[in-house]
Coordinates of C-alpha atoms and ligand atoms in Angstrom, one line a residue:
Chain A
M12 CA 5.4 0.0 -49.7
A13 CA 7.3 1.9 -47.2
S14 CA 5.7 5.2 -48.2
D15 CA 2.3 3.5 -47.8
R16 CA 3.2 2.6 -44.3
I17 CA 4.3 6.2 -43.6
V18 CA 1.1 7.6 -44.9
E19 CA -0.9 5.2 -42.8
R20 CA 0.9 5.9 -39.6
R21 CA 0.5 9.6 -40.1
R22 CA -3.2 9.1 -40.6
V23 CA -3.5 7.0 -37.4
F24 CA -1.7 9.7 -35.4
Q25 CA -4.0 12.4 -36.8
Q26 CA -6.9 10.2 -35.8
Y27 CA -5.3 9.8 -32.4
K28 CA -5.2 13.5 -31.9
A29 CA -8.8 13.9 -33.1
D30 CA -10.0 11.2 -30.8
V31 CA -8.2 12.6 -27.8
K32 CA -9.7 16.0 -28.6
E33 CA -13.2 14.6 -28.9
R34 CA -13.4 12.1 -26.0
G35 CA -10.2 12.6 -23.9
K36 CA -10.3 13.8 -20.3
P37 CA -8.4 16.9 -19.1
F38 CA -5.1 16.0 -17.4
Y39 CA -6.2 18.0 -14.4
P40 CA -7.8 16.6 -12.3
Y41 CA -8.1 13.0 -13.7
A42 CA -4.6 11.9 -14.6
M43 CA -3.1 14.3 -12.1
F44 CA -5.0 12.7 -9.3
H45 CA -3.6 9.3 -10.1
D46 CA -0.1 10.7 -10.5
T47 CA -0.3 12.5 -7.1
I48 CA -1.3 9.4 -5.3
M49 CA 1.4 7.3 -6.9
S50 CA 4.0 10.0 -6.0
L51 CA 2.9 10.0 -2.4
V52 CA 3.3 6.2 -2.3
V53 CA 6.8 6.6 -3.7
V54 CA 7.8 9.2 -1.1
A55 CA 6.3 7.0 1.7
V56 CA 8.2 3.9 0.5
I57 CA 11.5 5.9 0.4
I58 CA 11.0 7.3 3.9
G59 CA 10.0 3.8 5.1
L60 CA 13.2 2.3 3.7
A61 CA 15.3 5.0 5.4
I62 CA 13.6 4.3 8.8
V63 CA 14.1 0.5 8.5
W64 CA 17.7 1.0 7.4
K65 CA 18.5 2.9 10.6
Y66 CA 16.3 1.2 13.2
S67 CA 17.2 -2.3 12.2
T68 CA 20.8 -1.6 12.8
P69 CA 21.8 -3.5 16.0
G70 CA 22.7 -1.6 19.2
S71 CA 22.3 2.1 19.3
H72 CA 21.4 2.2 15.6
T73 CA 24.7 4.0 14.8
G74 CA 27.4 1.4 14.4
T75 CA 29.0 -0.4 11.4
E76 CA 27.0 -3.6 12.0
A77 CA 24.6 -4.7 9.3
G78 CA 20.8 -4.4 9.9
W79 CA 18.1 -5.7 7.6
L80 CA 19.1 -3.4 4.8
G81 CA 22.8 -3.6 5.2
K82 CA 25.4 -1.5 7.0
L83 CA 24.8 2.2 7.6
L84 CA 28.5 2.7 7.0
D85 CA 31.4 0.2 6.5
A86 CA 34.9 0.7 8.0
P87 CA 36.8 3.6 6.5
A88 CA 38.4 3.0 3.1
D89 CA 41.9 1.5 3.4
P90 CA 43.8 1.2 0.1
G91 CA 46.3 -1.0 1.9
T92 CA 43.9 -3.7 3.0
I93 CA 44.7 -7.2 2.0
N94 CA 41.4 -8.9 2.5
F95 CA 38.6 -7.1 0.7
V96 CA 35.5 -8.3 -1.1
P97 CA 34.6 -5.8 -3.8
R98 CA 30.8 -5.5 -4.1
P99 CA 28.8 -2.9 -6.0
D100 CA 25.3 -1.7 -5.3
W101 CA 22.7 -4.3 -6.1
Y102 CA 21.6 -2.9 -9.5
F103 CA 25.1 -3.6 -10.8
Y104 CA 25.1 -7.2 -9.6
F105 CA 24.3 -8.4 -13.1
L106 CA 27.4 -6.7 -14.5
F107 CA 29.4 -8.0 -11.5
Y108 CA 28.3 -11.5 -12.3
L109 CA 28.9 -11.2 -16.0
L110 CA 32.5 -10.5 -15.0
R111 CA 32.7 -13.7 -13.2
I112 CA 31.3 -15.8 -16.0
F113 CA 33.9 -14.6 -18.4
K114 CA 36.9 -15.4 -16.3
W115 CA 39.7 -15.9 -18.8
P116 CA 41.6 -12.7 -19.6
E117 CA 41.0 -13.0 -23.3
T118 CA 37.2 -13.0 -23.0
V119 CA 36.7 -10.9 -19.9
I120 CA 36.3 -7.8 -22.1
L121 CA 33.3 -9.5 -23.6
G122 CA 31.5 -9.7 -20.3
T123 CA 32.5 -6.2 -19.1
I124 CA 32.2 -4.1 -22.2
G125 CA 31.0 -6.3 -25.1
I126 CA 27.7 -7.6 -23.9
P127 CA 26.6 -4.4 -22.1
T128 CA 27.4 -2.3 -25.1
I129 CA 25.5 -4.6 -27.4
C130 CA 22.5 -4.5 -25.1
L131 CA 22.5 -0.7 -24.9
V132 CA 22.7 -0.4 -28.7
L133 CA 19.8 -2.9 -29.1
L134 CA 17.8 -1.0 -26.5
L135 CA 18.3 2.3 -28.4
A136 CA 17.4 0.6 -31.7
I137 CA 14.1 -0.9 -30.6
P138 CA 11.9 1.7 -32.2
F139 CA 13.8 1.3 -35.5
I140 CA 13.8 -2.5 -35.5
D141 CA 10.1 -2.9 -34.6
L142 CA 8.5 -0.8 -37.3
R143 CA 5.0 -2.3 -37.2
A144 CA 2.2 -0.2 -36.0
E145 CA 0.7 -3.1 -34.0
R146 CA 0.6 -2.4 -30.3
R147 CA -1.5 -5.3 -28.9
L148 CA 0.6 -7.8 -27.0
S149 CA -1.3 -10.7 -28.4
R150 CA 0.0 -9.8 -31.8
R151 CA 3.6 -9.2 -30.7
P152 CA 5.0 -12.6 -29.9
V153 CA 8.6 -11.6 -30.5
A154 CA 8.2 -8.7 -28.1
I155 CA 6.7 -10.9 -25.4
I156 CA 9.4 -13.6 -25.7
A157 CA 12.2 -11.0 -25.8
S158 CA 10.9 -9.3 -22.6
I159 CA 10.5 -12.5 -20.7
L160 CA 14.0 -13.5 -21.7
V161 CA 15.4 -10.2 -20.6
V162 CA 13.6 -10.2 -17.3
L163 CA 14.6 -13.8 -16.6
S164 CA 18.3 -13.3 -17.5
M165 CA 18.6 -10.0 -15.6
G166 CA 16.9 -11.7 -12.6
V167 CA 19.2 -14.7 -12.7
L168 CA 22.3 -12.6 -13.1
T169 CA 21.3 -10.3 -10.2
Y170 CA 20.5 -13.2 -8.0
K171 CA 23.7 -15.0 -8.8
G172 CA 25.6 -11.7 -8.2
A173 CA 23.9 -11.2 -4.9
T174 CA 24.6 -14.8 -3.6
A175 CA 28.1 -15.2 -5.2
K176 CA 30.5 -16.0 -2.4
E177 CA 34.1 -14.9 -2.6
A178 CA 36.5 -17.7 -1.8
L179 CA 37.5 -17.4 1.9
G180 CA 41.2 -17.5 2.9
S181 CA 40.7 -20.6 5.1
E182 CA 39.2 -22.6 2.2
L183 CA 42.0 -21.6 0.0
V184 CA 44.7 -22.6 2.6
A185 CA 43.2 -26.2 2.4
K186 CA 44.1 -26.3 -1.3
I187 CA 47.8 -25.7 -0.7
P188 CA 48.9 -29.4 -0.6
S189 CA 47.3 -30.0 -4.0
W190 CA 48.9 -26.8 -5.4
A191 CA 52.3 -27.9 -4.2
A192 CA 51.8 -31.4 -5.7
S193 CA 50.7 -30.1 -9.1
E194 CA 53.3 -27.4 -9.2
G195 CA 56.0 -29.6 -7.7
F196 CA 57.2 -27.5 -4.7
T197 CA 56.1 -29.9 -2.0
G198 CA 59.5 -30.0 -0.4
N199 CA 60.1 -26.3 -0.6
Q200 CA 59.3 -24.9 2.9
K201 CA 59.7 -21.2 1.9
A202 CA 57.3 -21.7 -1.0
I203 CA 54.7 -23.4 1.2
A204 CA 54.9 -20.5 3.6
G205 CA 54.5 -18.1 0.7
A206 CA 51.5 -20.1 -0.6
K207 CA 49.8 -19.6 2.8
L208 CA 50.3 -15.8 2.6
F209 CA 49.1 -15.9 -1.0
A210 CA 45.9 -17.7 0.1
V211 CA 44.9 -15.3 2.9
S212 CA 46.2 -11.9 1.5
G213 CA 43.5 -11.3 -1.0
C214 CA 45.7 -12.0 -4.0
L215 CA 43.1 -14.4 -5.4
N216 CA 40.4 -11.7 -5.4
C217 CA 42.2 -10.5 -8.5
H218 CA 44.5 -13.3 -9.7
T219 CA 43.7 -16.9 -10.8
Y220 CA 45.9 -19.7 -9.6
N221 CA 45.4 -23.3 -10.5
G222 CA 41.8 -22.7 -11.5
V223 CA 40.6 -20.7 -8.4
G224 CA 40.4 -17.0 -7.9
G225 CA 38.9 -13.9 -9.4
A226 CA 39.3 -12.2 -12.7
F227 CA 40.3 -8.6 -12.1
P228 CA 40.8 -7.1 -15.5
G229 CA 44.5 -7.2 -16.4
A230 CA 45.5 -9.4 -13.5
P231 CA 47.5 -12.3 -15.0
N232 CA 46.9 -15.9 -14.2
L233 CA 49.8 -16.7 -11.8
T234 CA 49.8 -20.5 -12.3
A235 CA 53.0 -20.4 -14.3
E236 CA 54.4 -17.1 -13.0
G237 CA 57.7 -18.8 -12.1
A238 CA 58.2 -19.9 -15.6
K239 CA 58.8 -16.3 -16.6
N240 CA 62.0 -16.5 -14.4
K241 CA 61.8 -12.9 -13.3
G242 CA 63.7 -13.6 -10.2
I243 CA 63.1 -13.2 -6.4
A244 CA 64.4 -9.6 -6.4
F245 CA 62.0 -8.6 -9.1
Q246 CA 59.0 -10.2 -7.3
I247 CA 59.8 -8.5 -4.0
D248 CA 60.2 -5.1 -5.7
H249 CA 57.0 -5.6 -7.7
L250 CA 55.0 -6.5 -4.5
K251 CA 56.4 -3.5 -2.7
C252 CA 55.5 -1.1 -5.5
P253 CA 53.7 -2.7 -8.5
A254 CA 53.4 0.6 -10.4
C255 CA 57.2 1.1 -10.2
K256 CA 57.8 -2.1 -12.1
T257 CA 54.8 -2.1 -14.3
P258 CA 53.8 1.6 -14.9
G259 CA 50.0 2.1 -14.5
S260 CA 49.5 -1.1 -12.5
P261 CA 46.3 -1.1 -10.5
M262 CA 47.7 -3.8 -8.1
P263 CA 48.0 -2.4 -4.6
S264 CA 51.3 -2.2 -2.7
F265 CA 52.0 -5.0 -0.3
Q266 CA 55.0 -3.3 1.4
G267 CA 53.1 -3.6 4.7
L268 CA 53.6 -7.4 4.8
G269 CA 57.3 -7.0 5.7
Q270 CA 60.5 -8.2 4.1
Q271 CA 60.3 -11.7 5.5
N272 CA 56.8 -12.4 4.2
L273 CA 57.5 -10.8 0.9
T274 CA 60.5 -13.1 0.4
A275 CA 58.3 -16.1 1.1
L276 CA 55.7 -14.9 -1.4
A277 CA 58.4 -14.3 -4.0
N278 CA 59.8 -17.8 -3.4
F279 CA 56.3 -19.2 -3.9
L280 CA 55.8 -17.2 -7.1
E281 CA 59.1 -18.3 -8.5
A282 CA 58.4 -21.9 -7.5
S283 CA 55.2 -21.9 -9.5
K284 CA 56.5 -23.1 -12.8
G285 CA 53.0 -24.2 -14.0
S286 CA 50.6 -27.0 -13.3
K287 CA 52.0 -30.4 -14.4
K288 CA 48.6 -32.2 -14.1
Chain B
M4 CA -9.1 58.1 -14.5
A5 CA -11.7 55.3 -14.7
A6 CA -15.3 56.4 -14.3
T7 CA -16.7 53.1 -13.1
K8 CA -16.3 52.5 -9.4
L9 CA -15.2 49.1 -8.3
T10 CA -16.9 47.3 -5.4
R11 CA -14.6 46.3 -2.6
S12 CA -14.5 42.6 -3.5
Q13 CA -13.7 43.5 -7.1
Q14 CA -10.9 45.6 -5.9
I15 CA -9.5 42.8 -3.7
Q16 CA -9.8 40.4 -6.7
Q17 CA -7.9 42.8 -8.9
T18 CA -5.1 43.2 -6.4
I19 CA -4.7 39.4 -6.1
L20 CA -4.8 38.9 -9.8
Y21 CA -2.4 41.8 -10.6
P22 CA 0.9 39.9 -10.2
I23 CA -0.5 36.9 -12.2
D24 CA -1.6 39.2 -15.0
W25 CA 1.7 41.0 -14.8
L26 CA 3.5 37.7 -15.3
E27 CA 1.2 36.5 -18.0
E28 CA 1.6 39.7 -20.0
R29 CA 5.4 39.4 -19.9
S30 CA 5.9 35.7 -20.3
G31 CA 2.8 33.8 -21.3
I32 CA 3.6 31.4 -18.5
V33 CA 0.1 31.3 -17.1
G34 CA -1.3 30.3 -20.5
G35 CA 1.4 27.6 -20.6
I36 CA 0.5 26.2 -17.3
K37 CA -3.2 26.2 -18.2
Y38 CA -2.4 24.4 -21.4
F39 CA -0.4 21.8 -19.5
L40 CA -3.1 21.2 -16.9
F41 CA -6.1 21.2 -19.1
R42 CA -4.7 19.5 -22.1
K43 CA -6.7 16.4 -23.0
V44 CA -5.3 13.0 -22.4
P45 CA -6.9 9.7 -23.6
G46 CA -9.8 8.8 -21.4
D47 CA -8.6 5.3 -20.9
T48 CA -5.2 6.0 -19.4
N49 CA -4.5 3.8 -16.4
W50 CA -2.3 3.3 -13.3
F51 CA 0.6 1.9 -15.3
Q52 CA 0.9 5.3 -16.8
T53 CA 1.6 6.9 -13.5
L54 CA 5.0 5.2 -13.4
G55 CA 6.7 8.1 -15.3
A56 CA 5.4 10.6 -12.8
A57 CA 6.5 8.3 -10.0
T58 CA 10.0 8.2 -11.5
L59 CA 10.0 12.0 -11.6
T60 CA 9.0 12.2 -8.0
A61 CA 11.9 9.9 -7.0
F62 CA 14.3 12.1 -9.0
I63 CA 13.0 15.2 -7.2
V64 CA 13.5 13.5 -3.8
Q65 CA 17.1 12.7 -4.9
A66 CA 17.7 16.3 -5.9
L67 CA 16.4 17.7 -2.6
T68 CA 18.0 15.3 -0.2
G69 CA 21.2 15.4 -2.3
T70 CA 21.3 19.2 -1.9
I71 CA 21.0 18.9 1.9
L72 CA 23.7 16.3 2.0
A73 CA 26.0 18.5 -0.1
M74 CA 25.8 21.1 2.6
Y75 CA 27.6 18.8 5.1
Y76 CA 29.6 16.4 3.0
K77 CA 33.3 17.0 2.5
P78 CA 34.7 15.6 -0.7
D79 CA 38.3 14.8 0.4
P80 CA 39.7 11.5 1.5
N81 CA 40.5 12.8 5.0
G82 CA 37.1 14.3 5.7
A83 CA 34.6 12.3 3.6
Y84 CA 34.1 9.3 5.9
S85 CA 33.9 11.4 9.1
S86 CA 31.5 13.9 7.5
I87 CA 29.2 11.0 6.5
Q88 CA 29.5 9.7 10.1
H89 CA 28.6 13.1 11.4
I90 CA 25.5 13.3 9.1
T91 CA 24.3 9.9 10.0
N92 CA 24.8 10.0 13.8
D93 CA 24.9 13.7 15.0
L94 CA 22.9 15.9 12.7
F95 CA 19.2 16.4 13.4
A96 CA 17.4 14.0 11.0
G97 CA 20.7 13.5 9.1
W98 CA 20.1 9.8 9.1
L99 CA 16.7 10.3 7.5
V100 CA 18.1 12.6 4.7
R101 CA 20.9 10.2 4.0
G102 CA 18.7 7.2 4.2
M103 CA 16.2 8.7 1.8
H104 CA 19.0 9.6 -0.6
R105 CA 20.5 6.1 -0.3
W106 CA 17.3 4.2 -0.8
G107 CA 15.7 6.8 -3.1
A108 CA 18.5 5.9 -5.5
S109 CA 17.3 2.3 -5.6
V110 CA 13.7 3.3 -5.9
F111 CA 14.5 5.7 -8.7
I112 CA 16.3 3.0 -10.7
I113 CA 13.6 0.4 -10.1
L114 CA 11.0 2.9 -11.2
M115 CA 12.9 3.8 -14.3
F116 CA 13.1 0.1 -15.3
M117 CA 9.4 -0.4 -14.5
H118 CA 8.4 2.7 -16.5
M119 CA 10.5 1.5 -19.4
G120 CA 8.8 -1.9 -19.2
R121 CA 5.4 -0.3 -19.4
V122 CA 6.4 1.8 -22.4
F123 CA 7.7 -1.3 -24.1
L124 CA 4.7 -3.5 -23.4
F125 CA 2.3 -0.7 -24.5
G126 CA 4.3 -0.4 -27.7
A127 CA 4.5 3.3 -26.8
Y128 CA 7.9 3.7 -28.4
K129 CA 6.5 3.5 -31.9
Y130 CA 5.9 6.3 -34.3
P131 CA 5.9 9.2 -33.5
R132 CA 7.5 8.6 -30.0
E133 CA 10.8 7.0 -31.1
L134 CA 12.8 10.1 -30.0
N135 CA 11.3 10.0 -26.5
W136 CA 12.4 6.4 -26.2
I137 CA 15.9 7.4 -27.1
I138 CA 15.9 10.2 -24.5
G139 CA 14.6 7.6 -22.0
V140 CA 17.4 5.2 -22.7
L141 CA 19.9 8.1 -22.1
L142 CA 18.1 8.9 -18.8
L143 CA 18.5 5.3 -17.8
T144 CA 22.3 5.2 -18.4
M145 CA 22.7 8.5 -16.6
G146 CA 20.7 7.2 -13.7
L147 CA 23.0 4.2 -13.5
G148 CA 26.0 6.6 -13.8
E149 CA 24.6 8.5 -10.7
G150 CA 24.5 5.2 -8.9
F151 CA 28.1 4.4 -9.8
T152 CA 29.6 7.8 -8.9
G153 CA 27.5 8.2 -5.7
Y154 CA 28.6 4.8 -4.3
L155 CA 32.2 6.0 -3.8
L156 CA 31.4 9.1 -1.8
P157 CA 31.1 7.6 1.7
W158 CA 34.7 6.5 1.2
D159 CA 34.3 3.3 3.3
Q160 CA 35.7 -0.1 2.4
T161 CA 32.7 -1.2 0.4
S162 CA 32.5 1.9 -1.7
Y163 CA 36.3 2.2 -2.2
W164 CA 36.8 -1.3 -3.5
A165 CA 33.7 -1.5 -5.6
T166 CA 34.9 1.6 -7.3
V167 CA 38.4 0.3 -7.8
V168 CA 36.9 -2.6 -9.6
G169 CA 34.4 -0.5 -11.5
I170 CA 37.0 1.9 -12.8
N171 CA 39.2 -1.0 -13.9
I172 CA 36.3 -2.4 -15.9
N173 CA 36.0 0.9 -17.6
G174 CA 39.7 0.7 -18.3
T175 CA 39.4 -2.5 -20.2
A176 CA 37.1 -1.0 -22.9
P177 CA 38.7 -0.7 -26.3
F178 CA 40.1 2.7 -27.5
L179 CA 38.3 5.1 -25.0
G180 CA 38.6 2.8 -22.0
P181 CA 42.0 3.8 -20.6
F182 CA 41.2 7.5 -21.2
L183 CA 37.9 7.1 -19.4
A184 CA 39.5 5.4 -16.5
Q185 CA 42.2 8.1 -16.3
F186 CA 39.6 10.8 -16.5
L187 CA 37.5 9.3 -13.7
Q188 CA 40.4 8.7 -11.4
G189 CA 42.3 11.9 -12.2
G190 CA 45.4 9.9 -12.5
T191 CA 46.6 6.4 -13.1
Y192 CA 45.5 5.2 -9.7
I193 CA 42.5 5.9 -7.4
N194 CA 43.6 8.9 -5.3
A195 CA 42.5 12.1 -3.6
D196 CA 41.5 13.7 -6.9
T197 CA 39.3 10.7 -7.7
L198 CA 36.9 11.6 -4.9
S199 CA 36.4 15.2 -5.8
R200 CA 36.0 14.2 -9.5
F201 CA 33.3 11.7 -8.6
Y202 CA 31.7 14.3 -6.5
A203 CA 31.6 16.9 -9.2
I204 CA 30.3 14.4 -11.7
H205 CA 27.7 13.1 -9.2
M206 CA 26.3 16.4 -8.1
L207 CA 26.8 18.7 -11.1
L208 CA 27.5 17.1 -14.4
I209 CA 25.0 14.1 -14.5
P210 CA 22.2 15.8 -12.6
G211 CA 22.4 18.8 -14.9
A212 CA 22.1 16.5 -17.9
I213 CA 19.2 14.6 -16.3
F214 CA 17.3 17.8 -15.6
A215 CA 17.7 18.9 -19.2
L216 CA 16.7 15.5 -20.6
I217 CA 13.7 15.2 -18.3
G218 CA 12.6 18.7 -19.6
L219 CA 12.9 17.4 -23.2
H220 CA 11.2 14.2 -22.3
L221 CA 8.2 15.9 -20.7
Y222 CA 8.0 18.4 -23.6
L223 CA 7.7 15.5 -26.0
V224 CA 5.1 13.8 -23.8
V225 CA 2.9 16.9 -23.8
R226 CA 3.5 17.6 -27.5
L227 CA 2.7 14.1 -28.7
G228 CA 0.3 13.0 -26.0
V229 CA 0.4 9.6 -24.2
T230 CA -0.8 6.5 -25.8
S231 CA -4.0 4.6 -24.9
P232 CA -3.6 1.1 -23.5
P233 CA -3.3 -1.1 -26.6
W234 CA -6.0 -3.4 -25.5
S235 CA -8.5 -0.7 -24.8
K236 CA -11.7 -0.9 -26.9
E237 CA -11.9 2.9 -27.2
A238 CA -8.2 3.5 -27.7
A239 CA -7.5 6.9 -29.1
G240 CA -6.5 6.5 -32.8
K241 CA -9.2 4.0 -33.6
G242 CA -11.7 6.6 -34.6
P243 CA -15.1 7.8 -33.2
I244 CA -17.2 5.3 -31.4
T245 CA -20.9 4.6 -31.9
N246 CA -22.7 2.2 -29.5
G247 CA -19.4 0.8 -28.3
K248 CA -18.1 0.2 -31.9
V249 CA -15.5 1.9 -33.9
T250 CA -17.2 3.4 -36.9
T251 CA -14.2 4.6 -38.9
G252 CA -10.5 4.2 -38.8
R253 CA -8.7 1.1 -39.9
R254 CA -11.8 -0.7 -41.1
G255 CA -13.4 2.4 -42.6
L256 CA -13.6 2.8 -46.3
S257 CA -12.4 6.4 -46.2
R258 CA -8.7 6.3 -45.3
F259 CA -8.1 10.0 -45.0
G260 CA -9.5 12.0 -42.2
T261 CA -13.3 11.6 -42.8
R262 CA -14.8 11.4 -39.3
G263 CA -18.3 10.2 -38.8
R264 CA -20.2 12.1 -36.2
R265 CA -21.7 10.3 -33.3
Ligands
HEM305 C1 14.4 10.1 -15.3 C2 13.7 9.2 -15.8 C3 12.3 9.3 -16.5 C4 11.3 10.2 -16.2 C5 11.3 11.3 -15.0 C6 10.2 10.0 -17.1 C7 9.0 10.6 -17.1 C8 7.9 10.3 -18.0 C9 6.6 10.8 -17.8 C10 6.0 11.7 -16.7 C11 5.8 10.3 -18.9 C12 4.3 10.5 -19.1 C13 3.6 9.1 -19.3 C14 3.9 8.1 -18.2 O1 4.0 8.5 -17.0 O2 4.0 6.9 -18.6 C15 6.8 9.5 -19.7 C16 6.5 8.9 -20.9 C17 7.4 8.2 -21.7 N1 8.6 7.8 -21.4 FE1 9.6 8.4 -19.7 N2 10.6 9.0 -18.0 C18 11.9 8.6 -17.6 C19 12.6 7.5 -18.2 C20 12.3 6.9 -19.4 C21 12.9 5.7 -19.9 C22 14.1 5.0 -19.2 C23 12.3 5.4 -21.1 C24 12.6 4.2 -22.1 C25 13.7 3.9 -22.5 C26 11.2 6.3 -21.3 C27 10.4 6.4 -22.4 C28 9.2 7.1 -22.4 C29 8.3 7.1 -23.6 C30 8.5 6.4 -24.9 C31 7.1 7.8 -23.1 C32 5.8 8.1 -23.9 C33 4.8 7.0 -23.5 C34 3.5 7.2 -24.1 O3 3.3 8.1 -24.9 O4 2.6 6.4 -23.7 N3 11.2 7.2 -20.2 N4 8.0 9.6 -19.1

């Protein structure tokens, strides 16, 4: 069977070569004419985008404000910032959003590595999965369905990634009373003060707390951090220099917040013994 | 030496042709170019089949604008941001070159996906073009790698934090992940070496690989020929055509090579 198929496809390719020789057109000028026009269109579109990018920037077209196509340049990188919103270029939005779907630390690896790897392997394997010679779309229902599904899911993920809103500090601050109630630190003024800092300092871009927050790979859920009983001193030291306490930690240093704020944060963390709801 | 006298125009012609003949005699390049230009392609190729050439053009735009940017860009954390500012605001047409590189990247990636889509819908990855599909997928991942490494270079807030997250995603991969993250960063945390590493990868390592792979890709395109649109009545591979009908081929009695004349 298989060898029949191989003989047949070789024959069809020989036929292809013979047909092209007999009634094909020379690449130059026919195909090259189309290619050249298309290439000129591409260059024109790229130049057009560059022009729009600059001249839709408000003011003197030089600042860090966003025009129609986004900022020319953001503020300089500052590894010590406490309120950042990580955002990749648009063609990584689908990956970015996968990361948010798989929130829990145990499955985040599925979203970041697992699914992309499987997709890549499948893509490489297509010519070896689909061995039929048939090329007409009307006879390739599986191919049609697969391509519609792929385009749809990439489109949805990209759209979701583009419109995903990071939780804002002010919205998080509103949640503090309910956190205090479920964790049982309503009367603890120091912990409340720490919770406010926690809400506005960008901690939740990485950590999860009582069901809100991001899923930075490796960042633990802090809902029950206090149950580990690591102590105020440890928490302060860890916030000052995470990598000194946990070698290789990607968490940035929060030394800049000052001793008083760090103490409040540490009290909040230690008071978070886990949700009792 | 030569007895025949050349007319003036013949002499001029010879002078012009001399360097070309010289090259041809030593390299065969002229024959190669002629073969490339005048090789036959199926008569029914259409506009969808210009997407590959469009992708190539976008890549060439990236290579040229990238080279100009590299002349002014400084890959260290203290100089990167201000050098980008200088390119964008002070240099003559600097904003244009940077804008073309920035948006050319998006166009390049969109075109790669569109080209891949056309190859898929045409079934053009089937025998004997499987290898070219694989080379194409490698090109696609490398293109995305260029997007990832280039994003850090302006060293502004957006690029910095997106890269922190990106590297950490790499770091979660099993087995190789932590090593890959360490290699990219040049340490356990994003630092001064990270930027020069990304720069080297972005402008040397990956572009070199892309150039080589595009070379292979086009070699295979020329060697195997491009496919006819699958719906075409006169698609190459169906056999000779008489009065608009295929006379041999799949439906013919003779399976091996007998070709009816028109
Ligand atoms: C740097 C990126 C790429 C460049 C510059 C490029 C260039 C080209 C060109 C010029 C052609 C000639 C026919 C046409 O224009 O359609 C072609 C054909 C082809 N490409 Fe690409 N390509 C790229 C990426 C890809 C990708 C991502 C894939 C798929 C995964 C792919 C798979 C193929 C295949 C299978 C053919 C043969 C099509 C046929 O015979 O009809 N290429 N490519």
